[in-house]
JSON list of C-alpha atoms in Angstrom, two decimals:
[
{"chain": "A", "resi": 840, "resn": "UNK", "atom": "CA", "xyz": [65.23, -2.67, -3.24]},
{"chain": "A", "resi": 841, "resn": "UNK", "atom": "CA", "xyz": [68.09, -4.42, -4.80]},
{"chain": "A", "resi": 842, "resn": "UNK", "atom": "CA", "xyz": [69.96, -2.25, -7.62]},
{"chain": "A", "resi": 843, "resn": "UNK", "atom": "CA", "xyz": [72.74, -3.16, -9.79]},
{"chain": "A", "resi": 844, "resn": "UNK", "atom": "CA", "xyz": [75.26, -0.03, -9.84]},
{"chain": "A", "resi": 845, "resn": "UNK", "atom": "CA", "xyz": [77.64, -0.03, -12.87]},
{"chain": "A", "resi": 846, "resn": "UNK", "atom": "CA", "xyz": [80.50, 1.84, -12.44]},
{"chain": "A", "resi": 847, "resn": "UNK", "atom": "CA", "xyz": [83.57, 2.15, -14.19]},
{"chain": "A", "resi": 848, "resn": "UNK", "atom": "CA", "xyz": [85.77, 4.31, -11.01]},
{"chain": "A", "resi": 849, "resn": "UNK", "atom": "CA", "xyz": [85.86, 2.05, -7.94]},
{"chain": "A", "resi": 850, "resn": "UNK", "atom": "CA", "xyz": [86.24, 4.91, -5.59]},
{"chain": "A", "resi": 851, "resn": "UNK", "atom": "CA", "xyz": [82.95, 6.38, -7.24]},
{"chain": "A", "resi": 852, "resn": "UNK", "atom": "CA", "xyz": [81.26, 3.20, -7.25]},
{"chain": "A", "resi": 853, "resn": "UNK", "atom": "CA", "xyz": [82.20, 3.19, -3.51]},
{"chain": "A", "resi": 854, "resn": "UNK", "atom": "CA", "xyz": [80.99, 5.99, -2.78]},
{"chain": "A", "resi": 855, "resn": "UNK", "atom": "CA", "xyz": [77.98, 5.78, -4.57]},
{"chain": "A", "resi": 856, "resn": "UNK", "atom": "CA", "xyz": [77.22, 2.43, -3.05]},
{"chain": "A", "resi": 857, "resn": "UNK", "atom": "CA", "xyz": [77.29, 3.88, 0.77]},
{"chain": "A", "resi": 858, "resn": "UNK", "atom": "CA", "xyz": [74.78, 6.63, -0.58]},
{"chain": "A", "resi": 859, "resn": "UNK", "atom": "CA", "xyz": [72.51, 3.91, -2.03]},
{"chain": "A", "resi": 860, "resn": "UNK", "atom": "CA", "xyz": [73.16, 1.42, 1.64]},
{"chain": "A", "resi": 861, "resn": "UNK", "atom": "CA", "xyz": [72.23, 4.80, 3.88]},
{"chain": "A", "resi": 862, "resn": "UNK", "atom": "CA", "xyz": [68.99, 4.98, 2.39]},
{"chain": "A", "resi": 863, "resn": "UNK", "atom": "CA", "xyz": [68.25, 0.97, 2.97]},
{"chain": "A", "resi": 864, "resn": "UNK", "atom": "CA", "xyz": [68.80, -0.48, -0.73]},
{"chain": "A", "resi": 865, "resn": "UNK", "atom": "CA", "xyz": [70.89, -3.40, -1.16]},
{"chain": "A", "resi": 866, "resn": "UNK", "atom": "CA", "xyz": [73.55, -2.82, -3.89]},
{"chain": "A", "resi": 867, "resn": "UNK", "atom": "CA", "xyz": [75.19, -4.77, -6.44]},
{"chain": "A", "resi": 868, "resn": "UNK", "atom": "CA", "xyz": [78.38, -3.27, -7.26]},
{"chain": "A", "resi": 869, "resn": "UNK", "atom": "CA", "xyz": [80.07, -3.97, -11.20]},
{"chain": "A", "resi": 870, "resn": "UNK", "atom": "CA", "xyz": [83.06, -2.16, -12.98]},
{"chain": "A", "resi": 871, "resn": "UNK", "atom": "CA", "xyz": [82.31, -4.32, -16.33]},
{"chain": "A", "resi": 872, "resn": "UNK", "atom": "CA", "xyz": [79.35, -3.81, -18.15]},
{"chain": "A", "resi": 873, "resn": "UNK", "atom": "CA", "xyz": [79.19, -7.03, -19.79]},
{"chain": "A", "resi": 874, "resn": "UNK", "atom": "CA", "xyz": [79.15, -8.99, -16.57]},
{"chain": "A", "resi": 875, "resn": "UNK", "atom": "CA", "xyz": [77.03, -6.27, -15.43]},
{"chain": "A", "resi": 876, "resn": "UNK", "atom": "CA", "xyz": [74.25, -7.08, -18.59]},
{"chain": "A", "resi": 877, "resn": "UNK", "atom": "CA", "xyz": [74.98, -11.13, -17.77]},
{"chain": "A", "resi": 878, "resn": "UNK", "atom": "CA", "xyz": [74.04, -10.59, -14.28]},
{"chain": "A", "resi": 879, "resn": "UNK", "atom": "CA", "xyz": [70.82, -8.07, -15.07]},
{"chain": "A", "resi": 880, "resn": "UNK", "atom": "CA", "xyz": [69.34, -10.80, -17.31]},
{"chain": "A", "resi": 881, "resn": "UNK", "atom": "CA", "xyz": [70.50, -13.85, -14.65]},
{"chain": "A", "resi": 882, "resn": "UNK", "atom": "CA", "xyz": [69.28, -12.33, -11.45]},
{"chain": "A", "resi": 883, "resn": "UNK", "atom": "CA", "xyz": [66.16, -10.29, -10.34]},
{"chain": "A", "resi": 884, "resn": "UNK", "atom": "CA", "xyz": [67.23, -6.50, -9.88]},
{"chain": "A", "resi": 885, "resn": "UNK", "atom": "CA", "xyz": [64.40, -3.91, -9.38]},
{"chain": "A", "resi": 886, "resn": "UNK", "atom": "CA", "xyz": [67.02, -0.66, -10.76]},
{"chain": "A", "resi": 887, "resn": "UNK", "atom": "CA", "xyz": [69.90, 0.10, -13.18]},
{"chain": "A", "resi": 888, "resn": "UNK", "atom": "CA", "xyz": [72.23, 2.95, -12.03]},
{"chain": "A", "resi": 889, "resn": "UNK", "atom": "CA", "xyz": [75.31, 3.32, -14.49]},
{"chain": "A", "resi": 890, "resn": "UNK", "atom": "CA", "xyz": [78.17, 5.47, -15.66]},
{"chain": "A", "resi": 891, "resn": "UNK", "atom": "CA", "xyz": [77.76, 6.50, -19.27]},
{"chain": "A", "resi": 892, "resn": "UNK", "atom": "CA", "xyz": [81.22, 5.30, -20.29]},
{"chain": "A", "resi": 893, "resn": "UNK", "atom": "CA", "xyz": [83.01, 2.19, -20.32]},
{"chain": "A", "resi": 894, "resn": "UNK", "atom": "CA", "xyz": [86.31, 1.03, -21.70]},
{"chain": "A", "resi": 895, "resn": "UNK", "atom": "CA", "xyz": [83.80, -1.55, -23.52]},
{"chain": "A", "resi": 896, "resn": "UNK", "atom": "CA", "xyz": [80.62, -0.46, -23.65]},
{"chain": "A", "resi": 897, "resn": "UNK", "atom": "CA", "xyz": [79.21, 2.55, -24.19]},
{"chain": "A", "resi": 898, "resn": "UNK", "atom": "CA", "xyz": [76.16, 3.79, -22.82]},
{"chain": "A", "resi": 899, "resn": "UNK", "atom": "CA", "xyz": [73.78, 3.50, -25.24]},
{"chain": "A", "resi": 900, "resn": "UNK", "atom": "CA", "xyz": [74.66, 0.63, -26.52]},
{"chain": "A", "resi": 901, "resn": "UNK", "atom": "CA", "xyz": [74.05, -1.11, -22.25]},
{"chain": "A", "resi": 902, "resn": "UNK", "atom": "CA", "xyz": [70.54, 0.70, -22.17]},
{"chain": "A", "resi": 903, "resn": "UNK", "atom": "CA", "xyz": [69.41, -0.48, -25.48]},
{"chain": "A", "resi": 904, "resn": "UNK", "atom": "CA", "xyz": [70.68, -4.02, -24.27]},
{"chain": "A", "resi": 905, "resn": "UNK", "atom": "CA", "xyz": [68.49, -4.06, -20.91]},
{"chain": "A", "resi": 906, "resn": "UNK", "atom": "CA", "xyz": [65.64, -2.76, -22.87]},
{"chain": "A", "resi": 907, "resn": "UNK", "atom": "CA", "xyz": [65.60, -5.38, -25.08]},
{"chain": "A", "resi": 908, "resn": "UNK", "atom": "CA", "xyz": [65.31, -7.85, -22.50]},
{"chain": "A", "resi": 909, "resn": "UNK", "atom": "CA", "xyz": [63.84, -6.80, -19.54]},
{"chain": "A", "resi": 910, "resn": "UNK", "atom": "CA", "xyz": [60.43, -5.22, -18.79]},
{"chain": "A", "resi": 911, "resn": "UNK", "atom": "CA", "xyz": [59.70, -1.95, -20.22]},
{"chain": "A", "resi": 912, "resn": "UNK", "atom": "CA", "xyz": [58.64, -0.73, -16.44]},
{"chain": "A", "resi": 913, "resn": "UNK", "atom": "CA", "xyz": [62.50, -1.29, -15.30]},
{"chain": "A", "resi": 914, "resn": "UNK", "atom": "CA", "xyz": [63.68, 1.78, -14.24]},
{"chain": "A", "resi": 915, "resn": "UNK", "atom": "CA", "xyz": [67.14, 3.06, -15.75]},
{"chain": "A", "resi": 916, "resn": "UNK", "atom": "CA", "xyz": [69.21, 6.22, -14.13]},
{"chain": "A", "resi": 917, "resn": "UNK", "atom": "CA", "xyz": [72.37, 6.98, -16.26]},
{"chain": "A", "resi": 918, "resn": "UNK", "atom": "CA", "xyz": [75.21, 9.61, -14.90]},
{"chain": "A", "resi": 919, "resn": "UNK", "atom": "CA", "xyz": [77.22, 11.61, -17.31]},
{"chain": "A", "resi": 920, "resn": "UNK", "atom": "CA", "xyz": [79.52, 14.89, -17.31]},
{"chain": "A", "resi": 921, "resn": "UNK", "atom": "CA", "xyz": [78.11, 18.30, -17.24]},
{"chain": "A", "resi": 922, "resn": "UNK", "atom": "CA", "xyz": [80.07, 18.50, -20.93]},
{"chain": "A", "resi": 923, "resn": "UNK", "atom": "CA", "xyz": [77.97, 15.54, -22.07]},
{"chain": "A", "resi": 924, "resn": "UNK", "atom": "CA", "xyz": [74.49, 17.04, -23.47]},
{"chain": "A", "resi": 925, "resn": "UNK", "atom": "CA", "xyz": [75.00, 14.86, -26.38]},
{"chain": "A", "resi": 926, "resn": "UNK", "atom": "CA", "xyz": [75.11, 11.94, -24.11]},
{"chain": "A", "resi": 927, "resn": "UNK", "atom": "CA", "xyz": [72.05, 12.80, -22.54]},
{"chain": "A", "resi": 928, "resn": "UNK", "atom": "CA", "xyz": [69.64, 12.75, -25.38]},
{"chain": "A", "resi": 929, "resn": "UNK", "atom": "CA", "xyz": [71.17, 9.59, -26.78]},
{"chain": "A", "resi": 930, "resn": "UNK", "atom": "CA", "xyz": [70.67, 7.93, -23.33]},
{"chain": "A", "resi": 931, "resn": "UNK", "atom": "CA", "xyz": [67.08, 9.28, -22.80]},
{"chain": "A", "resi": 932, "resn": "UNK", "atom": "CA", "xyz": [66.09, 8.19, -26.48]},
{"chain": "A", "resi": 933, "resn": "UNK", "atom": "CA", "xyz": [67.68, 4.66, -25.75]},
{"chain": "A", "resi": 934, "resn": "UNK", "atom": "CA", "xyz": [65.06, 3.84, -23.16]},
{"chain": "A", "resi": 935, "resn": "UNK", "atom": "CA", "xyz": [66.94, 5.31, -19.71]},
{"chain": "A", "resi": 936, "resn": "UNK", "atom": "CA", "xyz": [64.19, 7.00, -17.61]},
{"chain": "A", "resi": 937, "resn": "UNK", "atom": "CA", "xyz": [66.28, 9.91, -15.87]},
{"chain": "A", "resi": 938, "resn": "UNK", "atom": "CA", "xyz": [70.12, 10.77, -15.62]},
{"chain": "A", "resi": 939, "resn": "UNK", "atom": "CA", "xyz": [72.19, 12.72, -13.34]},
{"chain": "A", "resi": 940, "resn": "UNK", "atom": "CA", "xyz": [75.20, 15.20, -14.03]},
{"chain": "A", "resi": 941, "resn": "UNK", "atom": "CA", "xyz": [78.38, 14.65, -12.35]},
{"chain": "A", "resi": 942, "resn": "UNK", "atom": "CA", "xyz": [79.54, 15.36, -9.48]},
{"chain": "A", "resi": 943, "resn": "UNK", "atom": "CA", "xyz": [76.69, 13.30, -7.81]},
{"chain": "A", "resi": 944, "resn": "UNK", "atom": "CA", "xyz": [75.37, 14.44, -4.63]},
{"chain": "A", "resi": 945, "resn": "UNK", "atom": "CA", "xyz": [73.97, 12.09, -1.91]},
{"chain": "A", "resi": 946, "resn": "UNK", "atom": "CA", "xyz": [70.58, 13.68, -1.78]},
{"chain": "A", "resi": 947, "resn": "UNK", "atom": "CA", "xyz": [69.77, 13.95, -5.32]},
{"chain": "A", "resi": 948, "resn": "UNK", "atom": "CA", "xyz": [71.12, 10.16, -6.05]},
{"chain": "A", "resi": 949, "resn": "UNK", "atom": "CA", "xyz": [68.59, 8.41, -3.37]},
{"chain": "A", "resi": 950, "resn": "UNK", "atom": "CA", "xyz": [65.94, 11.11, -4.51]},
{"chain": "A", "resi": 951, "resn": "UNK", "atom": "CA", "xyz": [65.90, 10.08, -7.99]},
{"chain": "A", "resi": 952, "resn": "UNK", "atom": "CA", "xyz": [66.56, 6.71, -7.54]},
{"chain": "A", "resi": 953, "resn": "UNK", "atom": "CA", "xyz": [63.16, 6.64, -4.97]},
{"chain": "A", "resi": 954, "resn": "UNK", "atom": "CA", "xyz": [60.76, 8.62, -7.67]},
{"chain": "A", "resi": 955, "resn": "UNK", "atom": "CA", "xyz": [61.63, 5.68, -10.42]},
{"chain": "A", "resi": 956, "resn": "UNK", "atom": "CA", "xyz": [61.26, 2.78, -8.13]},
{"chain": "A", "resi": 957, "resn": "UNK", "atom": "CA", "xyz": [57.99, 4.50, -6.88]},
{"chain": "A", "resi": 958, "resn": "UNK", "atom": "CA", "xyz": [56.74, 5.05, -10.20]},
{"chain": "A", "resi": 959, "resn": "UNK", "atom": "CA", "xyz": [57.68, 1.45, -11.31]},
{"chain": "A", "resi": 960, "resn": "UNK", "atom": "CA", "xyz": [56.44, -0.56, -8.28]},
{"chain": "A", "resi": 961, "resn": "UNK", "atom": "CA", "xyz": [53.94, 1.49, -6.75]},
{"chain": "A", "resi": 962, "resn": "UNK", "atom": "CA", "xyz": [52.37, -0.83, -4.83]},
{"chain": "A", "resi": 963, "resn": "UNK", "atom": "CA", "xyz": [55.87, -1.19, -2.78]},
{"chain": "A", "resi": 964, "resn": "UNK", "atom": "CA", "xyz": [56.08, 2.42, -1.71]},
{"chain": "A", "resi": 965, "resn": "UNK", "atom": "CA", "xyz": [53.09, 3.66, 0.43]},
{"chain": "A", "resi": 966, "resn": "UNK", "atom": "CA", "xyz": [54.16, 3.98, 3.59]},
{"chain": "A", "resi": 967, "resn": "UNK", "atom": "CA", "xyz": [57.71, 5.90, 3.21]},
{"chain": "A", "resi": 968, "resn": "UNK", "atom": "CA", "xyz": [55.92, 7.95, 1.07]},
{"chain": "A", "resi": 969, "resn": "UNK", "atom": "CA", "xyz": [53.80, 11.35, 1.35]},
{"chain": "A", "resi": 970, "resn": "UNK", "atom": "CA", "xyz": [53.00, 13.59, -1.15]},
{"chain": "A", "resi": 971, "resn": "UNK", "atom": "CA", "xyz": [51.44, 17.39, -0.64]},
{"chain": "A", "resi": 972, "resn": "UNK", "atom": "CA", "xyz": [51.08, 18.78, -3.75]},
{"chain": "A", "resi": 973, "resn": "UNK", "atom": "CA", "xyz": [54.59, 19.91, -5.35]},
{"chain": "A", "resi": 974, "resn": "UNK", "atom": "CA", "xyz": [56.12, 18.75, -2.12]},
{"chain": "A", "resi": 975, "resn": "UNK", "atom": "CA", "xyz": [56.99, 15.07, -2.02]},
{"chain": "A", "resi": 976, "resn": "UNK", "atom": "CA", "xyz": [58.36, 13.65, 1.25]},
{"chain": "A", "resi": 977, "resn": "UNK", "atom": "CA", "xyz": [60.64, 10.24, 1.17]},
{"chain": "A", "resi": 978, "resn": "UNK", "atom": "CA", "xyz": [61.32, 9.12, 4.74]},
{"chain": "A", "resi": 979, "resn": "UNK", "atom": "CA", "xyz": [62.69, 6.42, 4.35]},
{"chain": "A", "resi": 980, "resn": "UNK", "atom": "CA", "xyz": [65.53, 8.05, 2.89]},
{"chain": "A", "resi": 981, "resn": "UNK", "atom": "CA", "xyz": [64.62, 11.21, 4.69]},
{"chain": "A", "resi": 982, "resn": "UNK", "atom": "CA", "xyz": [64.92, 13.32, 1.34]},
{"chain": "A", "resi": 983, "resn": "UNK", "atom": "CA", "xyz": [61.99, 16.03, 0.03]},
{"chain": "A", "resi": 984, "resn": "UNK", "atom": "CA", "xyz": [61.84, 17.34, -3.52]},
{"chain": "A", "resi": 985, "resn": "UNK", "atom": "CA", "xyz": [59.75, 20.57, -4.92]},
{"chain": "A", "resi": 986, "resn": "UNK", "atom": "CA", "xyz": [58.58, 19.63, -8.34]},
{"chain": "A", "resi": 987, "resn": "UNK", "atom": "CA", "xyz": [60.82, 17.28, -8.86]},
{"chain": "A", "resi": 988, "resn": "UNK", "atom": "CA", "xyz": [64.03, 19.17, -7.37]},
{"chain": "A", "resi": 989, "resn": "UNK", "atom": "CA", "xyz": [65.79, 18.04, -4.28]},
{"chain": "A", "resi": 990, "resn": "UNK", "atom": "CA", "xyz": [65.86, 20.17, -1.41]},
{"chain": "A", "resi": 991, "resn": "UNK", "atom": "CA", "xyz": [68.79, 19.86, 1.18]},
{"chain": "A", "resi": 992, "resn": "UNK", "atom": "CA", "xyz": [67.13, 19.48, 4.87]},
{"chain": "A", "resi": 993, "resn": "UNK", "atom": "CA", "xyz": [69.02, 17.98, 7.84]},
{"chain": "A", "resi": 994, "resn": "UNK", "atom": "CA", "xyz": [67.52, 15.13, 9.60]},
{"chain": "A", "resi": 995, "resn": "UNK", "atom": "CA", "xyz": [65.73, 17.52, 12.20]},
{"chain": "A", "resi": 996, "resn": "UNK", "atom": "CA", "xyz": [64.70, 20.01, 9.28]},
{"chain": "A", "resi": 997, "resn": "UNK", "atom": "CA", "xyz": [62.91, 16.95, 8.01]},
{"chain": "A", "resi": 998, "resn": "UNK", "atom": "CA", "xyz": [61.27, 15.69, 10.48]},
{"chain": "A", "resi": 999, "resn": "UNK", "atom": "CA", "xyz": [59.89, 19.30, 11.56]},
{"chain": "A", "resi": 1000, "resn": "UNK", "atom": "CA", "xyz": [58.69, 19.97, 8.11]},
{"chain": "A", "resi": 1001, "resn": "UNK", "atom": "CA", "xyz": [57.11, 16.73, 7.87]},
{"chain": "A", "resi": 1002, "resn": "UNK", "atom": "CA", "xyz": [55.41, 16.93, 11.09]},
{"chain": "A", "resi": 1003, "resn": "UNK", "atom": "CA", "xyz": [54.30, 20.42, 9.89]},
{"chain": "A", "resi": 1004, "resn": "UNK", "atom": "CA", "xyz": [52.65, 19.40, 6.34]},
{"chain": "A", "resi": 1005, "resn": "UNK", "atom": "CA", "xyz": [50.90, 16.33, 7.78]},
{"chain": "A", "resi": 1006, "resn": "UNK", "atom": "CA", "xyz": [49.30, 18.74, 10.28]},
{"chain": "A", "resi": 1007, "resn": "UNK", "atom": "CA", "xyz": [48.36, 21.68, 7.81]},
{"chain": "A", "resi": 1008, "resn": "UNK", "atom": "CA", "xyz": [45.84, 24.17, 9.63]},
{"chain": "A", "resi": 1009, "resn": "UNK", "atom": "CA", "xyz": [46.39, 22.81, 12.73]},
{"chain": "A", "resi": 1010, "resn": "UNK", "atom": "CA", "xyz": [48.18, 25.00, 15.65]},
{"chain": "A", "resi": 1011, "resn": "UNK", "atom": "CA", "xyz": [51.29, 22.62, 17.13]},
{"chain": "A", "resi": 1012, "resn": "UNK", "atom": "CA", "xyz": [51.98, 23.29, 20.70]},
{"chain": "A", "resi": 1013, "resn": "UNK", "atom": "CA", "xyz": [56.16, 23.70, 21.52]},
{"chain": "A", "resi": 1014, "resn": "UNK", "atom": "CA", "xyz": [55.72, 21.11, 23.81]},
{"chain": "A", "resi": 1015, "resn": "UNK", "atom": "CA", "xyz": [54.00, 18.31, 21.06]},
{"chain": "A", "resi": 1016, "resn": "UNK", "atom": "CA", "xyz": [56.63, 19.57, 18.48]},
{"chain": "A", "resi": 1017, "resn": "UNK", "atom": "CA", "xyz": [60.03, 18.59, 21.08]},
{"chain": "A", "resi": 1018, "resn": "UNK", "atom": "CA", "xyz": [58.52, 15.68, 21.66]},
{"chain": "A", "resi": 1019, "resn": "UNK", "atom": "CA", "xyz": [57.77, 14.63, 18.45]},
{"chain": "A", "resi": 1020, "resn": "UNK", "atom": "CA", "xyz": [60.81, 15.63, 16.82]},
{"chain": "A", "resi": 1021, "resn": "UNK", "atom": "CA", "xyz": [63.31, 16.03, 19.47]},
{"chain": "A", "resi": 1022, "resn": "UNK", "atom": "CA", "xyz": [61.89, 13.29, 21.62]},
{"chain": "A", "resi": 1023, "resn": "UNK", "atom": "CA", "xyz": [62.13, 14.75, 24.40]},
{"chain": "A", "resi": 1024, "resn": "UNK", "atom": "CA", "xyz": [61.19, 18.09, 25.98]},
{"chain": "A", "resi": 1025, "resn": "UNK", "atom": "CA", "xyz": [64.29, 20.82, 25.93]},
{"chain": "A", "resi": 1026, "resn": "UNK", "atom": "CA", "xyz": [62.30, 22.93, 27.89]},
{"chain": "A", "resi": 1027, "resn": "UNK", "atom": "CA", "xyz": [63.94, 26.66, 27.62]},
{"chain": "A", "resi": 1028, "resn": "UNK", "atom": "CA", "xyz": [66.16, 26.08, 24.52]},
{"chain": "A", "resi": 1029, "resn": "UNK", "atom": "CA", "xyz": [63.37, 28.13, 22.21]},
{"chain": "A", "resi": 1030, "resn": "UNK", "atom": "CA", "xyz": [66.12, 29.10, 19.77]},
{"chain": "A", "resi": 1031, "resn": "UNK", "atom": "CA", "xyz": [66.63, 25.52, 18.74]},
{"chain": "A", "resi": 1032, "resn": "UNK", "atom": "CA", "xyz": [63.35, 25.49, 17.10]},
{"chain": "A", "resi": 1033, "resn": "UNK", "atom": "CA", "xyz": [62.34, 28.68, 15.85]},
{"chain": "A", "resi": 1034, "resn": "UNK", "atom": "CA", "xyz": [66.09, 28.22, 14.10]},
{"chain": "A", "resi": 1035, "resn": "UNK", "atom": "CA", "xyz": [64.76, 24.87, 12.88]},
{"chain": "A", "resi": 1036, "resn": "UNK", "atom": "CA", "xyz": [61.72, 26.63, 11.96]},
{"chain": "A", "resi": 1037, "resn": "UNK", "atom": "CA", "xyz": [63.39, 30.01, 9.90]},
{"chain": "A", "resi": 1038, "resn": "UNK", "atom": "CA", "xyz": [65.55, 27.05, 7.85]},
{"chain": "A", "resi": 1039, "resn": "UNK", "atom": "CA", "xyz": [62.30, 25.54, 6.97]},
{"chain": "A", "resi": 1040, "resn": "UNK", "atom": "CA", "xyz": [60.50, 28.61, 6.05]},
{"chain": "A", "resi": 1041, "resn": "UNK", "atom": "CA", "xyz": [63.06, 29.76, 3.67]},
{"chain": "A", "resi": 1042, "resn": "UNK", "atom": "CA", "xyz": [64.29, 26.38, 2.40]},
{"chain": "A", "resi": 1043, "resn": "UNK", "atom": "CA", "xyz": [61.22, 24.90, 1.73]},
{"chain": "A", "resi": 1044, "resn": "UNK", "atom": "CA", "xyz": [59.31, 28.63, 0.29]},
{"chain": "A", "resi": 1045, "resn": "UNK", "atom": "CA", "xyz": [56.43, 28.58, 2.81]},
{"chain": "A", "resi": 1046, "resn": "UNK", "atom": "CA", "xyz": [55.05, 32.05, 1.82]},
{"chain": "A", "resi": 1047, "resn": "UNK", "atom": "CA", "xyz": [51.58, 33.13, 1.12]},
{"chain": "A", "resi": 1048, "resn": "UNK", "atom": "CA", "xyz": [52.57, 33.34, -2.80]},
{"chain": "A", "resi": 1049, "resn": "UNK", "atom": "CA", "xyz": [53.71, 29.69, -2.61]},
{"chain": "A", "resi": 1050, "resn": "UNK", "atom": "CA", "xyz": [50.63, 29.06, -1.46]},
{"chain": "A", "resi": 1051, "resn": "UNK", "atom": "CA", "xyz": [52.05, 28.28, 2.18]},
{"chain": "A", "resi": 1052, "resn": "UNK", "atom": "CA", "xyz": [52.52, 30.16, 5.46]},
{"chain": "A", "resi": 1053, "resn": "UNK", "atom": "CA", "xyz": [54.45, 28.98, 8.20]},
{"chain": "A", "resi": 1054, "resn": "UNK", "atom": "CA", "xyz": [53.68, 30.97, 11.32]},
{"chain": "A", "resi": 1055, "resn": "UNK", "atom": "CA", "xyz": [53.95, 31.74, 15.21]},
{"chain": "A", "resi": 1056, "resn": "UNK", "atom": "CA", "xyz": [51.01, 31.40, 17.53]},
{"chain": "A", "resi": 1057, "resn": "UNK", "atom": "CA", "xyz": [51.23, 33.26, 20.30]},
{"chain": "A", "resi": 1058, "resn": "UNK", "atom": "CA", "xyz": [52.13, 31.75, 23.38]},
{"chain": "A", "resi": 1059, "resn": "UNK", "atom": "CA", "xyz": [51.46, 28.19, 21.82]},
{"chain": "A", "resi": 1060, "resn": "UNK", "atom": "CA", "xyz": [53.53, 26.95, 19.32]},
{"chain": "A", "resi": 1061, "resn": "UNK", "atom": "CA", "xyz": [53.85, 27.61, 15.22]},
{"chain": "A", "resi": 1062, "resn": "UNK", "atom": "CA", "xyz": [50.89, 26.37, 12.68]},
{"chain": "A", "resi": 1063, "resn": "UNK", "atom": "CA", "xyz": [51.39, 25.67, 8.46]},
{"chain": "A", "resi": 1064, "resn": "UNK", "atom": "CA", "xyz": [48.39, 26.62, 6.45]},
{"chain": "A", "resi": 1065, "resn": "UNK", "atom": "CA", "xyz": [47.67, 25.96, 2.95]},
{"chain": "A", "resi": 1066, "resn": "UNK", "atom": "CA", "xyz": [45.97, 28.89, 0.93]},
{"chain": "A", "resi": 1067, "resn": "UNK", "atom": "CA", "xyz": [44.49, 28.42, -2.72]},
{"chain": "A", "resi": 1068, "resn": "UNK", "atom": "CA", "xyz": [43.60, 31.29, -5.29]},
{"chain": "A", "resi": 1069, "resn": "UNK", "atom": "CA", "xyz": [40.27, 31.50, -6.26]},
{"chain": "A", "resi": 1070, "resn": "UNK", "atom": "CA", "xyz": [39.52, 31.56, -9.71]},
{"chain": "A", "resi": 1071, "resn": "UNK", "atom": "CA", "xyz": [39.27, 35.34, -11.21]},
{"chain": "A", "resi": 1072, "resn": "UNK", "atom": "CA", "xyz": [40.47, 36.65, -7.58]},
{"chain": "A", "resi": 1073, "resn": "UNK", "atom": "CA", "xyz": [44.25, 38.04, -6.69]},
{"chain": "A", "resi": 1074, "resn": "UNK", "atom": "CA", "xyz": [43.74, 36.77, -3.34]},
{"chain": "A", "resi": 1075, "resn": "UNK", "atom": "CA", "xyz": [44.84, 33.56, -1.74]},
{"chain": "A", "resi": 1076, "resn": "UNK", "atom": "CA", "xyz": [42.00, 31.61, 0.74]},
{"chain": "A", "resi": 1077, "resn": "UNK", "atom": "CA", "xyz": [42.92, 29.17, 3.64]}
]
């Protein structure tokens, strides 16, 4: 996806930029937000990402511009300081569809930037995409969110949770889940995953109140199952 990142500090806008390249979107960098609004209504962007100030344009004042001449689907993320709650509600009520608070991590950035391009070209994001319930899996840019909060996984935590949720109720053998994830079989090194799999259990809140349980089978491997309550009852069913 091509996004147009406006961004008054070039060593934000930088760093910003390699965030956006990592997770295989093709950035247009501007520190003016007039050419920046010339070039948004000349050229075909799919996603705004901008600072809330500039030296000659506010905020507001760029948001309500794109609004008024693009599509009403064209997502808008604005960032702002954790001082500026004013700044928020003036950017959400001009039309931008989510915002970030400085300082910007890597993993919230992509995540954020992936649900609005999901929701506004859905028909571009099925196969990077899988959702179970509160948890929403992006691997492309190998980031999961809970309800809408980003959850901070290594690569390997990712691809072991994944693996896990796309097989729920079904018993993994050690041997299936090196190969899969590790790609290769590490034969003694045990510790490796059930580390892997402790970070998971506690990041990720697979406990029988979450409605998940991530758990050992004996002398075979480890197995995620999903439990629902059942209306009237106290008790969770697989």
């Amino acid at each position: 996806m091509r996004i147009a990142l406006v961004v008054n500090d070039t060593n934000l806008l930088k760093l910003l930029s390699t965030f956006l390249y990592s997770a295989g979107h093709k950035v247009e960098q501007f520190t003016n937000g007039e050419t920046a609004l010339q070039s948004l209504l000349d050229d075909k962007y799919e996603m705004l990402i901008l600072d809330w100030q500039f030296p000659e344009l506010v905020g507001a004042q760029f948001i309500l511009s794109v609004r008024d001449k693009l599509p009403s689907s064209f997502p808008i993320l604005f960032m702002t300081n954790r001082c500026g709650e004013d700044d928020i509600v003036a950017g959400l009520a001009a039309g931008a569809n989510d915002y970030m608070i400085k300082p910007i991590r890597r993993g919230d950035l992509i995540a954020r930037a992936q649900t609005q391009l999901r929701r506004a070209y859905p028909n571009q994001h099925t196969a990077d995409y899988f959702e179970f319930g509160k948890y929403v899996f992006e691997t492309g840019s190998a980031t999961l969110t809970i309800t809408g909060e980003f959850i901070e996984l290594t690569q390997k935590e990712f691809d072991l949770a994944l693996l896990l949720f796309r097989n729920l109720g079904r018993a993994l053998s050690r041997g299936y889940i090196w190969e899969t994830v590790w790609f290769r079989d590490v034969g003694g090194l045990s510790r490796t995953m059930d580390a892997h799999i402790s970070q998971i259990r506690k990041k990720l809140h697979l406990h029988i109140d979450n409605g998940f349980r991530l758990t050992p089978v004996y002398n075979y491997g480890y197995c995620l199952n999903h439990f629902v309550r059942k209306p009237n009852e106290s008790r969770f069913v697989a």
